[in-house]
């Protein structure tokens, strides 16, 4: 009996594994196809001046409208993109879509602020990244100054010559570089000082409970102080209410981003916003 039971369990287990594996494989090929056939989309979230009144730039965020699972957020499919090595082509797809949107805005004589594109650690470690970015800038006649790139803190922790060369080449094209989710990773002050980043984005987890949480206040203050010392600007992510805003303004934060101002929106809505404000 015990043996039977064990066998049955093993059977279930194998079935469960193969179902998951099948589902994963299916999702992987669907994502591959979505990247190849423009089945993804990009939404834009405005980044505001310190007073919270004007749009100074925007962050491009990827979305996937899945046939059966509906709208999927990056949290649901980026891990898969990383695991399967698709993340590099996904990043490039987003970069290209953003360049195309910038080109269209120019053709229609619409104002378009600089747009920040997120890069994975895979992309930033790709020795050909600078060439690939340059190629897109050329193809869509976009100036480097119209583009910013965000890299998460952990992606730059190694001491690689390739990384340094890539970052310097991007800066030479006029592209500004930001460190994303700052405070959650392990970058040292020295690395910050030695690499050509000009902005830090304080992770939403530190902003969320401002100004009630004393630890978060202390952490945010020390990031602001350090950034000022290094001559780097600071963006607060995930600002949702007036209390957070007032505190950040009082402490001299340079830029604010979050649902308090705008949620990420399709390019048409973003263009509309730029015209009407
Ligand atoms: P991130 O780069 O830190 O982007 C900010 C995330 O916070 C976005 O989530 C945005 O919608 C969300 N957010 C902004 N303001 C608020 C707020 O006030 N409250 C709350 N609760 N959330 C807010 P999203 O779009 O789901 O993206 C999640 C992450 O996925 C991004 O975090 C980024 O790390 C990654 N990601 C998004 N697009 C791309 C991409 O094209 N390439 C790569 N490599 N990663 C991407
Ligand atoms: Mg980002
Ligand atoms: Mg972030
Ligand atoms: Mg974040």
Short mmCIF file of C-alpha atoms and ligand atoms in Angstrom, two decimals:
data_model
loop_
_atom_site.label_atom_id
_atom_site.label_comp_id
_atom_site.label_asym_id
_atom_site.label_seq_id
_atom_site.Cartn_x
_atom_site.Cartn_y
_atom_site.Cartn_z
CA UNK A 1 0.00 0.00 0.00
CA UNK A 2 2.68 2.42 1.06
CA UNK A 3 4.57 1.54 -2.08
CA UNK A 4 1.50 2.17 -4.23
CA UNK A 5 0.90 5.43 -2.58
CA UNK A 6 4.47 6.52 -3.14
CA UNK A 7 4.28 5.53 -6.77
CA UNK A 8 1.10 7.47 -7.24
CA UNK A 9 2.63 10.51 -5.63
CA UNK A 10 5.65 10.26 -7.86
CA UNK A 11 3.32 10.07 -10.82
CA UNK A 12 1.48 13.20 -9.79
CA UNK A 13 4.76 14.88 -9.16
CA UNK A 14 6.13 14.02 -12.60
CA UNK A 15 2.91 15.13 -14.17
CA UNK A 16 3.07 18.43 -12.31
CA UNK A 17 6.64 18.98 -13.41
CA UNK A 18 5.89 18.22 -17.03
CA UNK A 19 2.83 20.48 -17.00
CA UNK A 20 4.90 23.31 -15.61
CA UNK A 21 7.73 22.61 -18.01
CA UNK A 22 5.30 22.54 -20.90
CA UNK A 23 3.64 25.77 -19.82
CA UNK A 24 7.02 27.39 -19.44
CA UNK A 25 8.19 26.20 -22.81
CA UNK A 26 5.00 27.51 -24.36
CA UNK A 27 5.39 30.86 -22.64
CA UNK A 28 8.99 31.03 -23.77
CA UNK A 29 8.12 30.49 -27.41
CA UNK A 30 5.25 32.98 -27.13
CA UNK A 31 7.62 35.57 -25.69
CA UNK A 32 10.14 34.90 -28.46
CA UNK A 33 7.37 35.44 -30.95
CA UNK A 34 6.10 38.56 -29.19
CA UNK A 35 9.56 40.11 -29.42
CA UNK A 36 9.89 39.18 -33.09
CA UNK A 37 6.41 40.34 -34.11
CA UNK A 38 6.00 43.51 -32.04
CA UNK A 39 3.60 41.79 -29.67
CA UNK A 40 5.00 43.82 -26.80
CA UNK A 41 4.28 47.44 -26.05
CA UNK A 42 5.87 50.32 -24.21
CA UNK A 43 4.19 52.64 -21.72
CA UNK A 44 5.63 55.94 -20.55
CA UNK A 45 5.67 57.18 -16.96
CA UNK A 46 6.44 60.90 -16.55
CA UNK A 47 9.25 61.99 -14.24
CA UNK A 48 8.50 65.34 -12.60
CA UNK A 49 10.52 68.37 -11.57
CA UNK A 50 11.14 68.77 -7.83
CA UNK A 51 8.07 70.99 -7.42
CA UNK A 52 5.95 68.20 -8.91
CA UNK A 53 4.56 70.48 -11.62
CA UNK A 54 6.36 69.80 -14.87
CA UNK A 55 7.31 66.71 -16.81
CA UNK A 56 11.09 66.68 -17.28
CA UNK A 57 11.54 63.19 -18.69
CA UNK A 58 9.83 59.81 -18.82
CA UNK A 59 10.61 56.18 -18.13
CA UNK A 60 9.74 53.57 -20.76
CA UNK A 61 8.27 50.38 -19.28
CA UNK A 62 7.57 47.19 -21.20
CA UNK A 63 4.15 45.50 -21.31
CA UNK A 64 3.02 42.22 -22.83
CA UNK A 65 -0.55 41.74 -24.01
CA UNK A 66 -0.70 37.95 -23.88
CA UNK A 67 -3.30 36.15 -26.04
CA UNK A 68 -4.82 34.04 -23.29
CA UNK A 69 -3.38 35.41 -20.05
CA UNK A 70 -4.25 38.99 -20.90
CA UNK A 71 -2.11 41.87 -19.88
CA UNK A 72 1.09 40.68 -18.18
CA UNK A 73 3.29 42.87 -16.03
CA UNK A 74 7.08 42.74 -16.18
CA UNK A 75 7.18 40.99 -12.79
CA UNK A 76 5.40 38.05 -14.44
CA UNK A 77 7.53 37.62 -17.54
CA UNK A 78 10.91 39.30 -16.97
CA UNK A 79 12.19 36.41 -14.81
CA UNK A 80 11.38 34.09 -17.73
CA UNK A 81 13.10 36.48 -20.14
CA UNK A 82 16.19 36.42 -17.94
CA UNK A 83 16.21 32.62 -17.53
CA UNK A 84 15.84 31.96 -21.23
CA UNK A 85 18.31 34.58 -22.39
CA UNK A 86 15.59 36.55 -24.17
CA UNK A 87 16.10 39.63 -22.00
CA UNK A 88 18.77 41.13 -24.26
CA UNK A 89 16.51 41.12 -27.31
CA UNK A 90 13.61 42.37 -25.20
CA UNK A 91 15.70 45.36 -24.05
CA UNK A 92 16.64 46.10 -27.65
CA UNK A 93 13.03 45.85 -28.75
CA UNK A 94 12.07 48.46 -26.14
CA UNK A 95 14.98 50.70 -27.11
CA UNK A 96 13.96 50.52 -30.73
CA UNK A 97 10.30 51.25 -30.00
CA UNK A 98 11.30 54.26 -27.91
CA UNK A 99 13.57 55.56 -30.71
CA UNK A 100 10.70 55.14 -33.16
CA UNK A 101 8.34 57.05 -30.85
CA UNK A 102 10.90 59.85 -30.49
CA UNK A 103 11.28 59.99 -34.26
CA UNK A 104 7.50 60.17 -34.77
CA UNK A 105 7.14 62.92 -32.19
CA UNK A 106 9.75 64.94 -34.04
CA UNK A 107 8.05 64.36 -37.40
CA UNK A 108 4.79 65.62 -35.93
CA UNK A 109 6.60 68.49 -34.25
CA UNK A 110 5.44 67.34 -30.83
CA UNK A 111 7.54 68.08 -27.76
CA UNK A 112 9.24 64.98 -26.34
CA UNK A 113 11.44 65.05 -23.25
CA UNK A 114 14.35 62.61 -22.80
CA UNK A 115 13.19 59.01 -22.31
CA UNK A 116 14.85 56.55 -19.93
CA UNK A 117 15.06 52.91 -21.03
CA UNK A 118 15.75 50.10 -18.55
CA UNK A 119 18.63 47.77 -19.29
CA UNK A 120 19.12 44.32 -17.80
CA UNK A 121 22.46 43.17 -16.44
CA UNK A 122 22.79 40.98 -19.55
CA UNK A 123 22.51 43.99 -21.82
CA UNK A 124 24.92 46.15 -19.89
CA UNK A 125 27.50 43.33 -19.93
CA UNK A 126 27.15 42.84 -23.69
CA UNK A 127 30.42 44.05 -25.27
CA UNK A 128 28.41 45.05 -28.36
CA UNK A 129 25.82 47.12 -26.48
CA UNK A 130 27.29 50.52 -27.37
CA UNK A 131 27.37 49.56 -31.07
CA UNK A 132 23.79 48.32 -30.92
CA UNK A 133 22.59 51.52 -29.26
CA UNK A 134 24.52 53.67 -31.76
CA UNK A 135 22.98 51.76 -34.64
CA UNK A 136 19.45 52.52 -33.34
CA UNK A 137 20.24 56.19 -32.77
CA UNK A 138 21.43 56.43 -36.36
CA UNK A 139 18.54 54.51 -37.84
CA UNK A 140 15.90 56.66 -36.14
CA UNK A 141 17.90 59.89 -36.24
CA UNK A 142 17.73 60.22 -32.47
CA UNK A 143 20.27 62.27 -30.51
CA UNK A 144 21.98 60.63 -27.54
CA UNK A 145 20.70 63.51 -25.41
CA UNK A 146 17.13 62.31 -26.04
CA UNK A 147 17.89 59.00 -24.41
CA UNK A 148 18.75 57.92 -20.88
CA UNK A 149 19.58 54.42 -19.70
CA UNK A 150 18.73 52.94 -16.30
CA UNK A 151 20.78 50.10 -14.89
CA UNK A 152 20.04 48.33 -11.61
CA UNK A 153 22.67 48.64 -8.95
CA UNK A 154 23.60 44.96 -8.91
CA UNK A 155 24.31 44.92 -12.64
CA UNK A 156 27.34 47.15 -12.14
CA UNK A 157 28.84 45.46 -9.09
CA UNK A 158 31.63 43.63 -10.91
CA UNK A 159 34.87 45.35 -11.81
CA UNK A 160 34.82 44.78 -15.54
CA UNK A 161 36.73 46.71 -18.19
CA UNK A 162 34.04 45.91 -20.75
CA UNK A 163 31.42 47.53 -18.52
CA UNK A 164 33.51 50.65 -18.03
CA UNK A 165 34.20 50.96 -21.76
CA UNK A 166 30.54 50.49 -22.61
CA UNK A 167 29.41 53.13 -20.13
CA UNK A 168 32.00 55.59 -21.36
CA UNK A 169 31.01 55.04 -24.98
CA UNK A 170 27.35 55.61 -24.14
CA UNK A 171 28.24 58.83 -22.33
CA UNK A 172 30.24 59.97 -25.37
CA UNK A 173 27.07 59.58 -27.44
CA UNK A 174 25.42 62.07 -25.08
CA UNK A 175 23.34 59.47 -23.24
CA UNK A 176 22.76 60.01 -19.51
CA UNK A 177 23.08 57.03 -17.19
CA UNK A 178 21.09 56.35 -14.02
CA UNK A 179 21.37 53.73 -11.33
CA UNK A 180 17.95 52.17 -10.75
CA UNK A 181 16.49 50.77 -7.51
CA UNK A 182 19.30 52.39 -5.59
CA UNK A 183 19.73 51.17 -2.02
CA UNK A 184 18.64 47.59 -2.71
CA UNK A 185 21.96 46.37 -4.09
CA UNK A 186 25.56 46.32 -3.13
CA UNK A 187 27.39 48.99 -5.05
CA UNK A 188 30.16 50.71 -3.16
CA UNK A 189 30.66 54.45 -2.99
CA UNK A 190 33.89 54.00 -4.85
CA UNK A 191 32.13 52.38 -7.81
CA UNK A 192 29.68 55.21 -7.97
CA UNK A 193 32.48 57.71 -7.93
CA UNK A 194 34.40 55.89 -10.65
CA UNK A 195 31.62 55.16 -13.10
CA UNK A 196 29.93 57.85 -15.23
CA UNK A 197 26.45 57.78 -13.68
CA UNK A 198 24.75 61.15 -13.25
CA UNK A 199 21.51 60.09 -11.55
CA UNK A 200 20.36 57.75 -8.81
CA UNK A 201 16.84 56.45 -8.44
CA UNK A 202 15.93 55.69 -4.83
CA UNK A 203 14.01 52.44 -4.71
CA UNK A 204 10.29 52.65 -4.03
CA UNK A 205 10.64 50.46 -0.93
CA UNK A 206 12.42 53.33 0.87
CA UNK A 207 9.91 55.93 -0.29
CA UNK A 208 6.78 53.96 0.56
CA UNK A 209 6.71 54.67 4.32
CA UNK A 210 8.17 58.18 4.33
CA UNK A 211 8.06 60.19 6.48
CA UNK A 212 6.71 57.89 9.26
CA UNK A 213 9.42 55.24 9.12
CA UNK A 214 12.53 56.58 10.83
CA UNK A 215 14.85 54.04 9.18
CA UNK A 216 13.61 54.91 5.71
CA UNK A 217 14.05 58.62 6.46
CA UNK A 218 17.62 57.98 7.58
CA UNK A 219 18.43 55.87 4.51
CA UNK A 220 16.89 58.36 2.09
CA UNK A 221 18.67 61.25 3.77
CA UNK A 222 22.01 59.52 3.55
CA UNK A 223 21.47 58.70 -0.15
CA UNK A 224 20.58 62.36 -0.82
CA UNK A 225 23.62 63.57 1.11
CA UNK A 226 25.96 61.17 -0.63
CA UNK A 227 24.55 62.02 -4.07
CA UNK A 228 24.99 65.72 -3.40
CA UNK A 229 28.60 65.10 -2.35
CA UNK A 230 29.27 63.14 -5.54
CA UNK A 231 27.48 65.66 -7.75
CA UNK A 232 24.81 63.15 -8.79
CA UNK A 233 21.08 63.95 -9.11
CA UNK A 234 18.39 61.97 -7.33
CA UNK A 235 14.99 60.70 -8.50
CA UNK A 236 12.54 59.34 -5.92
CA UNK A 237 10.54 56.38 -7.30
CA UNK A 238 7.02 55.46 -6.26
CA UNK A 239 5.86 58.78 -4.79
CA UNK A 240 2.17 58.26 -4.05
CA UNK A 241 1.08 61.00 -1.66
CA UNK A 242 1.59 64.60 -0.55
CA UNK A 243 3.35 63.69 2.71
CA UNK A 244 6.08 61.83 0.83
CA UNK A 245 6.29 64.65 -1.68
CA UNK A 246 6.60 67.40 0.95
CA UNK A 247 9.30 65.53 2.83
CA UNK A 248 11.31 64.81 -0.34
CA UNK A 249 11.00 68.42 -1.49
CA UNK A 250 12.16 69.64 1.89
CA UNK A 251 15.21 67.37 1.71
CA UNK A 252 16.15 68.65 -1.73
CA UNK A 253 15.32 65.64 -3.93
CA UNK A 254 15.79 66.64 -7.60
CA UNK A 255 13.03 64.69 -9.36
CA UNK A 256 9.84 62.83 -8.42
CA UNK A 257 8.17 59.87 -10.09
CA UNK A 258 5.10 57.97 -8.99
CA UNK A 259 1.36 57.42 -9.06
CA UNK A 260 0.85 60.75 -7.23
CA UNK A 261 1.62 62.41 -10.57
CA UNK A 262 1.02 59.92 -13.34
CA UNK A 263 0.80 56.20 -13.92
CA UNK A 264 2.59 54.70 -16.92
CA UNK A 265 0.55 55.42 -20.09
CA UNK A 266 0.54 54.60 -23.82
CA UNK A 267 2.53 56.92 -26.05
CA UNK A 268 -0.58 58.67 -27.41
CA UNK A 269 -1.72 59.63 -23.91
CA UNK A 270 1.79 60.79 -23.07
CA UNK A 271 1.88 63.00 -26.17
CA UNK A 272 -1.52 64.40 -25.23
CA UNK A 273 -0.24 65.19 -21.74
CA UNK A 274 2.79 67.00 -23.13
CA UNK A 275 0.62 69.16 -25.35
CA UNK A 276 -1.96 70.05 -22.72
CA UNK A 277 0.38 70.82 -19.82
P1 LIG B 1 11.65 50.03 -12.31
O1 LIG B 1 12.57 50.31 -13.43
O2 LIG B 1 12.11 50.38 -10.94
O3 LIG B 1 10.30 50.79 -12.69
C1 LIG B 1 9.42 51.35 -11.77
C2 LIG B 1 8.25 50.43 -11.50
O4 LIG B 1 7.48 50.99 -10.43
C3 LIG B 1 7.29 50.27 -12.67
O5 LIG B 1 6.71 48.99 -12.55
C4 LIG B 1 6.24 51.33 -12.36
O6 LIG B 1 5.00 51.08 -12.97
C5 LIG B 1 6.16 51.21 -10.86
N1 LIG B 1 5.71 52.44 -10.21
C6 LIG B 1 5.95 53.71 -10.56
N2 LIG B 1 5.41 54.59 -9.70
C7 LIG B 1 4.79 53.83 -8.77
C8 LIG B 1 4.01 54.16 -7.59
O7 LIG B 1 3.80 55.30 -7.22
N3 LIG B 1 3.52 53.10 -6.86
C9 LIG B 1 3.73 51.81 -7.24
N4 LIG B 1 3.20 50.85 -6.48
N5 LIG B 1 4.47 51.47 -8.33
C10 LIG B 1 4.97 52.47 -9.08
P2 LIG B 1 6.63 47.98 -13.79
O8 LIG B 1 6.28 48.74 -15.05
O9 LIG B 1 5.75 46.86 -13.39
O10 LIG B 1 8.11 47.48 -13.97
C11 LIG B 1 8.72 46.70 -12.97
C12 LIG B 1 10.19 46.54 -13.25
O11 LIG B 1 10.39 45.77 -14.43
C13 LIG B 1 10.93 47.84 -13.50
O12 LIG B 1 11.23 48.48 -12.29
C14 LIG B 1 12.15 47.35 -14.23
O13 LIG B 1 13.12 46.86 -13.33
C15 LIG B 1 11.59 46.20 -15.02
N6 LIG B 1 11.36 46.63 -16.41
C16 LIG B 1 10.32 47.28 -16.96
N7 LIG B 1 10.49 47.48 -18.29
C17 LIG B 1 11.71 46.94 -18.58
C18 LIG B 1 12.48 46.85 -19.81
O14 LIG B 1 12.09 47.32 -20.89
N8 LIG B 1 13.70 46.20 -19.73
C19 LIG B 1 14.15 45.71 -18.53
N9 LIG B 1 15.36 45.09 -18.53
N10 LIG B 1 13.47 45.80 -17.39
C20 LIG B 1 12.26 46.42 -17.40
MG1 LIG B 2 13.68 51.81 -14.06
MG1 LIG B 3 13.49 51.54 -10.23
MG1 LIG B 4 11.93 49.68 -8.46
#
